[in-house]
């Protein structure tokens, strides 16, 4: 009898898992449940869609025919309950869906606005394709907008408002941009670019309440007492894993669903992957969240492979080897890339992570006991910071020039010893590109001879 695989979530993790399952099991029944009425689309792509840099059709990573060709049953709807004893799901319409193996790829959702008036028309988040449609529609009639938050999503939302000719203000609770990741110089580069676009940044400011008129946003009152007129309020203060479905289940959770090295939860025959999964990380030897598109793909693929081994009772499950965190974004015309461990950020509050921004890794904000050293190479609106530990580059942050991004990522991933160039690197007296490319070439030559 064919195995029954059920995947809750039609995002990067869910679809990658389905593809991995089909590659191992030609006859198994694979059901994907989605609470959005679309085939798979690129979450990172919505940042380009709101700027009209791509057409909406370009955002879809898979077409409807893909599901038919791979014999995936795609159901649009919501799961209201998981029954692990009976191994079945209860849908919101009462339909029962049995499973042999289940994958929770339910993702993470935006943290709701924490102030009164959050239900007014004009208070928006920026997390889904439907959010893009909503923002574009509201922006047509808006003159001024306020963005609450300081991560990648907040910057993308501010840039989107500004693109649609809405005068935009960003409110920051702290004293600079993204202090958990950027140092002062890096924050200054981003701020300069933001102001160049005509967007105002306000520090040490928080919204006390949204003021409405006839059910629509008319202004915000700040905790400082100031009142700002606006018709749009963008809220991007972080995301948190969607844990509602597992609250009553015997599944271990922390900030997300805890999974072992095989992407399996503490509940038999139930796996988790993607933004909802808190995965063991070899870099810090702890469980971490990665709200990263590439991580969701690799986690989903590994979960799918291991689901087949469990369902069919044959084959050896494979351990998930978490790679170094990597994310690239375009902020106000500047390329920003983060690689590996960047926990040296000068946090202005407790280093304990509260919420992550989409496009962030828990690793980037976690405290470390290792003493890191940094090297800089700046030329105009560009910056490169390297984090070095035990003669290895363990992290890097590049703003602007991306010439060395691939080389550095390779050195970080492969934990290459840079002892031969470390003294020159830290002295700052030698051209950085030549030094890094030289050690990369030496490693390749040594590998080819072995």
Tab-separated table of C-alpha atoms in Angstrom:
chain	number	residue	atom	x	y	z
A	1	UNK	CA	0.000	0.000	0.000
A	2	UNK	CA	1.448	3.430	-0.927
A	3	UNK	CA	2.792	5.509	1.943
A	4	UNK	CA	0.827	8.646	2.838
A	5	UNK	CA	2.980	11.747	3.205
A	6	UNK	CA	1.317	14.951	4.351
A	7	UNK	CA	3.049	18.333	4.356
A	8	UNK	CA	1.507	21.348	6.063
A	9	UNK	CA	2.985	24.334	4.291
A	10	UNK	CA	3.526	25.174	0.635
A	11	UNK	CA	6.640	27.301	1.084
A	12	UNK	CA	10.285	26.600	0.346
A	13	UNK	CA	10.635	23.895	3.023
A	14	UNK	CA	7.381	22.120	2.170
A	15	UNK	CA	7.906	21.972	-1.587
A	16	UNK	CA	11.579	20.978	-1.222
A	17	UNK	CA	10.487	18.125	1.044
A	18	UNK	CA	7.850	16.998	-1.454
A	19	UNK	CA	10.431	16.950	-4.249
A	20	UNK	CA	12.831	14.922	-2.111
A	21	UNK	CA	10.085	12.442	-1.215
A	22	UNK	CA	9.066	11.952	-4.836
A	23	UNK	CA	12.689	11.389	-5.774
A	24	UNK	CA	12.827	8.474	-3.315
A	25	UNK	CA	9.271	7.149	-3.516
A	26	UNK	CA	7.579	7.022	-6.927
A	27	UNK	CA	4.313	5.543	-5.656
A	28	UNK	CA	3.755	7.384	-2.373
A	29	UNK	CA	0.810	9.737	-1.992
A	30	UNK	CA	2.005	13.273	-1.241
A	31	UNK	CA	-0.438	15.902	0.002
A	32	UNK	CA	0.595	19.542	0.442
A	33	UNK	CA	-1.721	21.807	2.429
A	34	UNK	CA	-1.532	25.561	1.827
A	35	UNK	CA	-3.359	28.401	3.550
A	36	UNK	CA	-2.495	30.755	0.680
A	37	UNK	CA	-4.286	30.458	-2.695
A	38	UNK	CA	-1.088	30.301	-4.751
A	39	UNK	CA	1.534	27.828	-5.901
A	40	UNK	CA	5.009	28.268	-4.410
A	41	UNK	CA	6.335	31.808	-4.714
A	42	UNK	CA	9.552	33.470	-3.609
A	43	UNK	CA	9.178	35.243	-0.268
A	44	UNK	CA	12.401	37.210	-0.869
A	45	UNK	CA	10.950	38.216	-4.235
A	46	UNK	CA	8.169	40.336	-2.739
A	47	UNK	CA	10.778	43.015	-1.967
A	48	UNK	CA	11.363	43.394	-5.720
A	49	UNK	CA	7.677	43.122	-6.551
A	50	UNK	CA	6.705	46.067	-4.352
A	51	UNK	CA	9.342	48.148	-6.154
A	52	UNK	CA	7.894	47.103	-9.548
A	53	UNK	CA	11.268	45.645	-10.506
A	54	UNK	CA	9.643	42.345	-11.519
A	55	UNK	CA	6.233	41.282	-12.811
A	56	UNK	CA	4.040	39.278	-10.470
A	57	UNK	CA	4.290	36.192	-12.674
A	58	UNK	CA	8.064	36.190	-12.087
A	59	UNK	CA	7.624	35.678	-8.351
A	60	UNK	CA	6.203	32.174	-8.722
A	61	UNK	CA	8.892	29.520	-8.291
A	62	UNK	CA	6.537	26.734	-9.357
A	63	UNK	CA	3.544	26.718	-11.686
A	64	UNK	CA	0.293	24.800	-11.053
A	65	UNK	CA	1.368	22.210	-13.637
A	66	UNK	CA	4.377	21.349	-11.467
A	67	UNK	CA	2.114	19.842	-8.804
A	68	UNK	CA	0.223	17.772	-11.362
A	69	UNK	CA	3.378	16.537	-13.072
A	70	UNK	CA	4.825	15.334	-9.763
A	71	UNK	CA	1.484	13.943	-8.568
A	72	UNK	CA	1.329	16.253	-5.566
A	73	UNK	CA	-2.155	16.831	-4.212
A	74	UNK	CA	-2.331	20.535	-3.370
A	75	UNK	CA	-5.109	21.403	-0.920
A	76	UNK	CA	-6.009	24.998	-0.113
A	77	UNK	CA	-7.303	25.298	3.422
A	78	UNK	CA	-6.405	25.376	7.101
A	79	UNK	CA	-5.589	22.575	9.510
A	80	UNK	CA	-7.460	22.996	12.780
A	81	UNK	CA	-6.064	19.999	14.673
A	82	UNK	CA	-3.399	17.302	14.542
A	83	UNK	CA	-4.260	13.913	16.067
A	84	UNK	CA	-0.916	12.097	16.486
A	85	UNK	CA	-2.485	8.949	17.983
A	86	UNK	CA	-4.839	8.408	15.054
A	87	UNK	CA	-2.216	9.889	12.679
A	88	UNK	CA	-4.631	12.223	10.971
A	89	UNK	CA	-5.373	15.908	10.501
A	90	UNK	CA	-8.673	17.665	11.005
A	91	UNK	CA	-9.268	20.476	8.521
A	92	UNK	CA	-11.251	23.605	9.340
A	93	UNK	CA	-14.107	22.275	7.183
A	94	UNK	CA	-14.136	18.989	9.122
A	95	UNK	CA	-12.357	16.917	6.487
A	96	UNK	CA	-10.036	14.218	7.874
A	97	UNK	CA	-6.648	13.603	6.262
A	98	UNK	CA	-4.689	10.510	7.356
A	99	UNK	CA	-0.906	10.363	7.256
A	100	UNK	CA	1.901	7.889	7.754
A	101	UNK	CA	4.489	10.638	8.079
A	102	UNK	CA	3.800	14.341	8.632
A	103	UNK	CA	5.944	17.401	7.979
A	104	UNK	CA	5.280	20.685	9.750
A	105	UNK	CA	6.519	23.405	7.413
A	106	UNK	CA	4.144	26.059	8.713
A	107	UNK	CA	6.692	28.867	8.717
A	108	UNK	CA	6.752	32.003	10.814
A	109	UNK	CA	4.411	34.960	10.866
A	110	UNK	CA	4.859	38.658	11.579
A	111	UNK	CA	4.691	39.820	15.175
A	112	UNK	CA	1.484	41.871	15.448
A	113	UNK	CA	1.540	45.564	16.243
A	114	UNK	CA	1.813	46.001	20.045
A	115	UNK	CA	-0.089	49.281	20.268
A	116	UNK	CA	-3.783	50.296	20.395
A	117	UNK	CA	-5.339	50.965	17.011
A	118	UNK	CA	-3.559	48.091	15.286
A	119	UNK	CA	-6.852	46.977	13.727
A	120	UNK	CA	-7.325	50.225	11.788
A	121	UNK	CA	-7.288	50.151	8.003
A	122	UNK	CA	-3.811	51.245	6.991
A	123	UNK	CA	-1.831	49.209	9.529
A	124	UNK	CA	0.058	46.699	7.386
A	125	UNK	CA	2.703	44.000	7.583
A	126	UNK	CA	4.968	42.822	4.761
A	127	UNK	CA	5.234	39.071	4.719
A	128	UNK	CA	3.115	37.610	1.914
A	129	UNK	CA	2.027	38.224	-1.649
A	130	UNK	CA	-1.354	39.358	-0.340
A	131	UNK	CA	0.467	41.965	1.761
A	132	UNK	CA	2.051	43.363	-1.411
A	133	UNK	CA	-1.371	43.703	-3.030
A	134	UNK	CA	-2.720	45.430	0.065
A	135	UNK	CA	0.204	47.845	0.417
A	136	UNK	CA	0.072	48.864	-3.237
A	137	UNK	CA	-3.659	49.524	-3.028
A	138	UNK	CA	-3.421	51.613	0.150
A	139	UNK	CA	-0.347	53.520	-1.068
A	140	UNK	CA	-2.342	55.001	-3.956
A	141	UNK	CA	-4.268	57.225	-1.539
A	142	UNK	CA	-1.614	57.708	1.155
A	143	UNK	CA	0.537	60.810	1.523
A	144	UNK	CA	2.655	59.866	4.530
A	145	UNK	CA	3.700	56.580	6.141
A	146	UNK	CA	5.409	55.455	9.321
A	147	UNK	CA	7.454	52.242	9.490
A	148	UNK	CA	7.977	50.598	12.867
A	149	UNK	CA	11.010	48.302	12.981
A	150	UNK	CA	14.640	48.175	11.962
A	151	UNK	CA	15.377	44.839	10.280
A	152	UNK	CA	15.499	43.891	6.610
A	153	UNK	CA	11.710	43.705	6.288
A	154	UNK	CA	11.245	47.182	7.761
A	155	UNK	CA	13.794	48.603	5.331
A	156	UNK	CA	12.119	46.855	2.382
A	157	UNK	CA	8.722	48.163	3.440
A	158	UNK	CA	10.051	51.716	3.817
A	159	UNK	CA	11.657	51.513	0.398
A	160	UNK	CA	8.371	50.239	-1.028
A	161	UNK	CA	6.352	53.099	0.455
A	162	UNK	CA	8.907	55.588	-0.818
A	163	UNK	CA	8.829	54.064	-4.304
A	164	UNK	CA	5.079	54.640	-4.440
A	165	UNK	CA	5.614	58.329	-3.644
A	166	UNK	CA	4.539	58.126	-0.018
A	167	UNK	CA	6.626	60.296	2.295
A	168	UNK	CA	8.138	57.814	4.731
A	169	UNK	CA	9.416	57.940	8.310
A	170	UNK	CA	11.222	55.053	10.030
A	171	UNK	CA	10.911	54.785	13.812
A	172	UNK	CA	13.801	53.138	15.670
A	173	UNK	CA	13.610	52.217	19.337
A	174	UNK	CA	17.411	52.309	19.643
A	175	UNK	CA	20.044	54.820	18.593
A	176	UNK	CA	21.033	53.366	15.216
A	177	UNK	CA	20.119	50.919	12.457
A	178	UNK	CA	20.117	47.192	13.302
A	179	UNK	CA	22.551	47.274	16.257
A	180	UNK	CA	22.431	43.514	16.799
A	181	UNK	CA	24.172	42.976	13.482
A	182	UNK	CA	25.764	46.210	12.289
A	183	UNK	CA	28.500	48.097	14.070
A	184	UNK	CA	28.382	51.899	14.156
A	185	UNK	CA	30.185	52.411	10.846
A	186	UNK	CA	27.923	49.939	9.043
A	187	UNK	CA	24.780	51.486	10.512
A	188	UNK	CA	25.995	54.897	9.341
A	189	UNK	CA	26.411	53.654	5.761
A	190	UNK	CA	22.855	52.313	5.661
A	191	UNK	CA	21.426	55.436	7.305
A	192	UNK	CA	23.206	57.692	4.827
A	193	UNK	CA	21.687	55.720	1.965
A	194	UNK	CA	18.216	55.854	3.540
A	195	UNK	CA	18.351	59.627	3.969
A	196	UNK	CA	19.676	59.998	0.422
A	197	UNK	CA	16.392	58.423	-0.733
A	198	UNK	CA	14.451	61.109	1.139
A	199	UNK	CA	13.328	58.883	4.012
A	200	UNK	CA	13.512	60.248	7.556
A	201	UNK	CA	14.830	58.127	10.444
A	202	UNK	CA	13.742	58.879	14.021
A	203	UNK	CA	15.678	57.289	16.899
A	204	UNK	CA	14.495	56.498	20.426
A	205	UNK	CA	10.909	56.665	19.224
A	206	UNK	CA	8.072	54.162	19.659
A	207	UNK	CA	4.394	54.235	18.780
A	208	UNK	CA	2.073	54.655	21.756
A	209	UNK	CA	-1.086	54.331	19.666
A	210	UNK	CA	-2.476	54.588	16.175
A	211	UNK	CA	-5.094	57.310	15.852
A	212	UNK	CA	-8.001	56.601	13.559
A	213	UNK	CA	-10.701	58.516	11.781
A	214	UNK	CA	-13.680	56.605	10.380
A	215	UNK	CA	-11.850	53.319	10.841
A	216	UNK	CA	-8.728	54.402	8.958
A	217	UNK	CA	-5.267	55.452	10.139
A	218	UNK	CA	-4.984	59.228	10.490
A	219	UNK	CA	-1.893	59.607	12.698
A	220	UNK	CA	0.347	57.987	15.285
A	221	UNK	CA	0.994	59.235	18.784
A	222	UNK	CA	4.537	58.486	19.913
A	223	UNK	CA	5.617	57.645	23.446
A	224	UNK	CA	7.532	60.917	23.443
A	225	UNK	CA	4.187	62.682	23.095
A	226	UNK	CA	4.725	63.769	19.508
A	227	UNK	CA	1.917	63.196	17.009
A	228	UNK	CA	2.665	62.417	13.358
A	229	UNK	CA	0.043	62.480	10.637
A	230	UNK	CA	0.052	59.415	8.390
A	231	UNK	CA	-2.271	57.181	6.410
A	232	UNK	CA	-0.083	54.062	6.490
A	233	UNK	CA	1.697	52.316	9.359
A	234	UNK	CA	4.056	49.522	8.372
A	235	UNK	CA	4.792	47.133	11.240
A	236	UNK	CA	7.935	45.002	10.861
A	237	UNK	CA	9.176	44.303	14.376
A	238	UNK	CA	10.047	40.678	13.712
A	239	UNK	CA	8.573	37.272	13.029
A	240	UNK	CA	7.919	34.283	15.248
A	241	UNK	CA	7.342	30.616	14.383
A	242	UNK	CA	3.739	29.521	13.966
A	243	UNK	CA	3.296	27.155	16.911
A	244	UNK	CA	-0.490	27.233	17.306
A	245	UNK	CA	-0.978	23.747	15.827
A	246	UNK	CA	1.431	22.077	18.249
A	247	UNK	CA	0.541	23.834	21.505
A	248	UNK	CA	-1.520	20.878	22.732
A	249	UNK	CA	0.717	18.156	21.294
A	250	UNK	CA	3.536	16.212	22.994
A	251	UNK	CA	6.068	18.040	20.830
A	252	UNK	CA	9.009	19.824	22.422
A	253	UNK	CA	9.232	23.503	21.566
A	254	UNK	CA	11.306	26.503	22.510
A	255	UNK	CA	11.071	29.522	20.243
A	256	UNK	CA	10.322	27.061	17.468
A	257	UNK	CA	9.736	23.327	17.148
A	258	UNK	CA	12.841	21.509	18.371
A	259	UNK	CA	14.132	18.929	15.905
A	260	UNK	CA	16.990	16.465	16.114
A	261	UNK	CA	19.776	15.965	13.586
A	262	UNK	CA	17.309	14.151	11.310
A	263	UNK	CA	14.719	16.959	11.332
A	264	UNK	CA	12.408	14.805	13.451
A	265	UNK	CA	10.373	16.216	16.336
A	266	UNK	CA	9.896	14.550	19.712
A	267	UNK	CA	6.611	13.092	18.398
A	268	UNK	CA	6.802	9.866	16.368
A	269	UNK	CA	6.421	10.222	12.591
A	270	UNK	CA	6.292	14.025	12.720
A	271	UNK	CA	9.057	16.138	11.201
A	272	UNK	CA	9.536	19.916	11.029
A	273	UNK	CA	11.523	22.153	8.692
A	274	UNK	CA	11.870	25.766	7.634
A	275	UNK	CA	11.167	28.885	9.667
A	276	UNK	CA	9.206	26.970	12.320
A	277	UNK	CA	12.017	24.512	13.072
A	278	UNK	CA	14.689	25.147	15.689
A	279	UNK	CA	17.586	23.167	14.302
A	280	UNK	CA	20.817	21.995	15.897
A	281	UNK	CA	23.658	24.241	14.757
A	282	UNK	CA	27.222	22.959	14.583
A	283	UNK	CA	28.590	26.509	14.682
A	284	UNK	CA	27.306	27.248	18.171
A	285	UNK	CA	26.427	23.713	19.349
A	286	UNK	CA	22.890	24.766	20.176
A	287	UNK	CA	19.442	24.834	18.599
A	288	UNK	CA	18.763	27.933	16.502
A	289	UNK	CA	16.143	29.447	14.255
A	290	UNK	CA	17.022	30.442	10.705
A	291	UNK	CA	14.466	32.668	9.013
A	292	UNK	CA	16.360	32.202	5.767
A	293	UNK	CA	15.125	31.005	2.371
A	294	UNK	CA	18.209	28.832	1.558
A	295	UNK	CA	18.014	27.182	4.996
A	296	UNK	CA	14.336	26.347	4.473
A	297	UNK	CA	15.158	24.640	1.183
A	298	UNK	CA	17.981	22.516	2.601
A	299	UNK	CA	16.052	21.625	5.766
A	300	UNK	CA	12.985	20.627	3.762
A	301	UNK	CA	15.038	18.501	1.402
A	302	UNK	CA	16.673	16.643	4.282
A	303	UNK	CA	13.365	16.162	6.093
A	304	UNK	CA	11.771	14.743	2.941
A	305	UNK	CA	14.557	12.241	2.454
A	306	UNK	CA	14.281	11.033	6.043
A	307	UNK	CA	10.477	10.889	5.927
A	308	UNK	CA	10.749	8.235	3.224
A	309	UNK	CA	13.143	6.176	5.347
A	310	UNK	CA	10.647	6.267	8.236
A	311	UNK	CA	7.549	5.604	6.123
A	312	UNK	CA	9.016	2.657	4.243
A	313	UNK	CA	11.052	1.269	7.096
A	314	UNK	CA	14.111	0.978	4.919
A	315	UNK	CA	17.136	3.054	4.144
A	316	UNK	CA	19.253	4.994	6.584
A	317	UNK	CA	18.122	8.470	7.687
A	318	UNK	CA	20.761	11.101	7.048
A	319	UNK	CA	21.912	13.742	9.501
A	320	UNK	CA	21.261	17.340	8.557
A	321	UNK	CA	24.498	19.275	8.273
A	322	UNK	CA	23.632	22.902	8.827
A	323	UNK	CA	25.726	25.179	6.672
A	324	UNK	CA	26.948	28.606	7.644
A	325	UNK	CA	24.110	31.161	7.664
A	326	UNK	CA	24.013	33.217	4.490
A	327	UNK	CA	21.732	35.984	3.307
A	328	UNK	CA	21.961	38.624	0.629
A	329	UNK	CA	19.646	41.597	0.314
A	330	UNK	CA	19.394	44.853	-1.583
A	331	UNK	CA	18.674	47.801	0.705
A	332	UNK	CA	18.159	51.183	-0.942
A	333	UNK	CA	20.439	50.254	-3.812
A	334	UNK	CA	23.147	48.775	-1.587
A	335	UNK	CA	23.970	45.071	-1.647
A	336	UNK	CA	24.228	43.661	1.892
A	337	UNK	CA	25.519	40.120	2.481
A	338	UNK	CA	25.907	38.352	5.818
A	339	UNK	CA	27.893	35.118	6.073
A	340	UNK	CA	28.568	32.799	9.004
A	341	UNK	CA	28.826	33.930	12.616
A	342	UNK	CA	28.238	37.612	13.199
A	343	UNK	CA	27.414	37.601	16.912
A	344	UNK	CA	29.823	40.428	17.684
A	345	UNK	CA	27.172	43.079	17.089
A	346	UNK	CA	27.036	45.891	19.637
A	347	UNK	CA	23.545	45.157	20.957
A	348	UNK	CA	21.968	48.057	22.786
A	349	UNK	CA	19.751	45.769	24.791
A	350	UNK	CA	19.930	42.231	26.098
A	351	UNK	CA	21.669	39.901	23.634
A	352	UNK	CA	18.945	37.339	24.218
A	353	UNK	CA	16.968	37.097	20.982
A	354	UNK	CA	13.355	38.182	21.191
A	355	UNK	CA	12.122	38.115	17.623
A	356	UNK	CA	14.021	37.623	14.399
A	357	UNK	CA	13.466	39.553	11.227
A	358	UNK	CA	12.695	37.569	8.109
A	359	UNK	CA	16.022	37.112	6.394
A	360	UNK	CA	17.838	36.705	9.718
A	361	UNK	CA	19.575	33.904	11.537
A	362	UNK	CA	19.447	33.290	15.271
A	363	UNK	CA	23.207	32.693	14.989
A	364	UNK	CA	23.828	36.316	14.007
A	365	UNK	CA	22.447	37.629	17.285
A	366	UNK	CA	23.560	34.913	19.695
A	367	UNK	CA	26.249	35.737	22.258
A	368	UNK	CA	29.583	33.945	21.904
A	369	UNK	CA	32.415	33.350	24.345
A	370	UNK	CA	35.039	33.405	21.606
A	371	UNK	CA	36.983	36.623	21.243
A	372	UNK	CA	36.604	37.816	17.668
A	373	UNK	CA	38.805	40.202	15.786
A	374	UNK	CA	37.636	42.260	12.836
A	375	UNK	CA	39.257	43.672	9.736
A	376	UNK	CA	37.794	46.462	7.621
A	377	UNK	CA	38.132	47.567	4.040
A	378	UNK	CA	36.157	50.734	3.232
A	379	UNK	CA	35.937	52.825	0.119
A	380	UNK	CA	33.000	55.215	-0.086
A	381	UNK	CA	29.602	53.586	0.542
A	382	UNK	CA	31.104	50.134	1.027
A	383	UNK	CA	32.288	48.070	3.964
A	384	UNK	CA	33.694	44.628	4.643
A	385	UNK	CA	34.011	43.204	8.146
A	386	UNK	CA	35.617	39.834	8.818
A	387	UNK	CA	35.212	37.925	12.070
A	388	UNK	CA	38.239	35.733	12.765
A	389	UNK	CA	38.604	32.975	15.351
A	390	UNK	CA	41.420	30.423	15.699
A	391	UNK	CA	42.957	31.554	12.406
A	392	UNK	CA	39.732	30.946	10.510
A	393	UNK	CA	37.213	33.357	9.052
A	394	UNK	CA	33.967	32.449	10.794
A	395	UNK	CA	31.823	35.360	9.629
A	396	UNK	CA	31.666	38.308	7.292
A	397	UNK	CA	29.437	41.261	6.530
A	398	UNK	CA	29.723	42.990	3.168
A	399	UNK	CA	27.995	46.240	2.248
A	400	UNK	CA	28.261	47.595	-1.278
A	401	UNK	CA	31.056	45.894	-3.208
A	402	UNK	CA	30.365	42.137	-3.403
A	403	UNK	CA	33.536	41.125	-5.243
A	404	UNK	CA	34.722	38.860	-2.421
A	405	UNK	CA	31.377	37.404	-1.304
A	406	UNK	CA	31.753	34.005	-2.991
A	407	UNK	CA	35.407	33.648	-1.973
A	408	UNK	CA	34.650	34.462	1.667
A	409	UNK	CA	31.632	32.174	1.768
A	410	UNK	CA	33.820	29.317	0.521
A	411	UNK	CA	36.505	30.043	3.138
A	412	UNK	CA	33.886	30.140	5.909
A	413	UNK	CA	32.037	26.998	4.793
A	414	UNK	CA	35.246	24.966	4.460
A	415	UNK	CA	36.795	26.360	7.642
A	416	UNK	CA	40.024	27.200	5.824
A	417	UNK	CA	43.039	28.022	7.990
A	418	UNK	CA	44.248	31.520	7.097
A	419	UNK	CA	47.311	31.519	9.373
A	420	UNK	CA	49.678	32.269	6.445
A	421	UNK	CA	47.943	35.605	5.771
A	422	UNK	CA	46.428	36.423	9.155
A	423	UNK	CA	49.118	38.867	10.247
A	424	UNK	CA	48.954	40.721	6.922
A	425	UNK	CA	45.149	40.677	7.000
A	426	UNK	CA	44.893	42.260	10.419
A	427	UNK	CA	47.607	44.826	9.750
A	428	UNK	CA	45.522	46.435	7.024
A	429	UNK	CA	48.676	47.138	4.996
A	430	UNK	CA	47.958	44.688	2.185
A	431	UNK	CA	45.154	44.609	-0.434
A	432	UNK	CA	42.392	42.460	0.997
A	433	UNK	CA	41.152	40.905	-2.283
A	434	UNK	CA	44.604	39.613	-3.189
A	435	UNK	CA	45.161	38.138	0.283
A	436	UNK	CA	41.870	36.242	0.392
A	437	UNK	CA	42.028	35.035	-3.181
A	438	UNK	CA	45.601	33.848	-2.620
A	439	UNK	CA	44.648	31.640	0.327
A	440	UNK	CA	41.656	30.316	-1.636
A	441	UNK	CA	43.934	29.380	-4.558
A	442	UNK	CA	46.403	27.679	-2.221
A	443	UNK	CA	43.621	25.574	-0.767
A	444	UNK	CA	42.382	24.571	-4.228
A	445	UNK	CA	45.896	23.577	-5.297
A	446	UNK	CA	46.400	21.504	-2.139
A	447	UNK	CA	43.011	19.823	-2.664
A	448	UNK	CA	43.787	18.973	-6.319
A	449	UNK	CA	47.098	17.355	-5.336
A	450	UNK	CA	45.512	15.196	-2.641
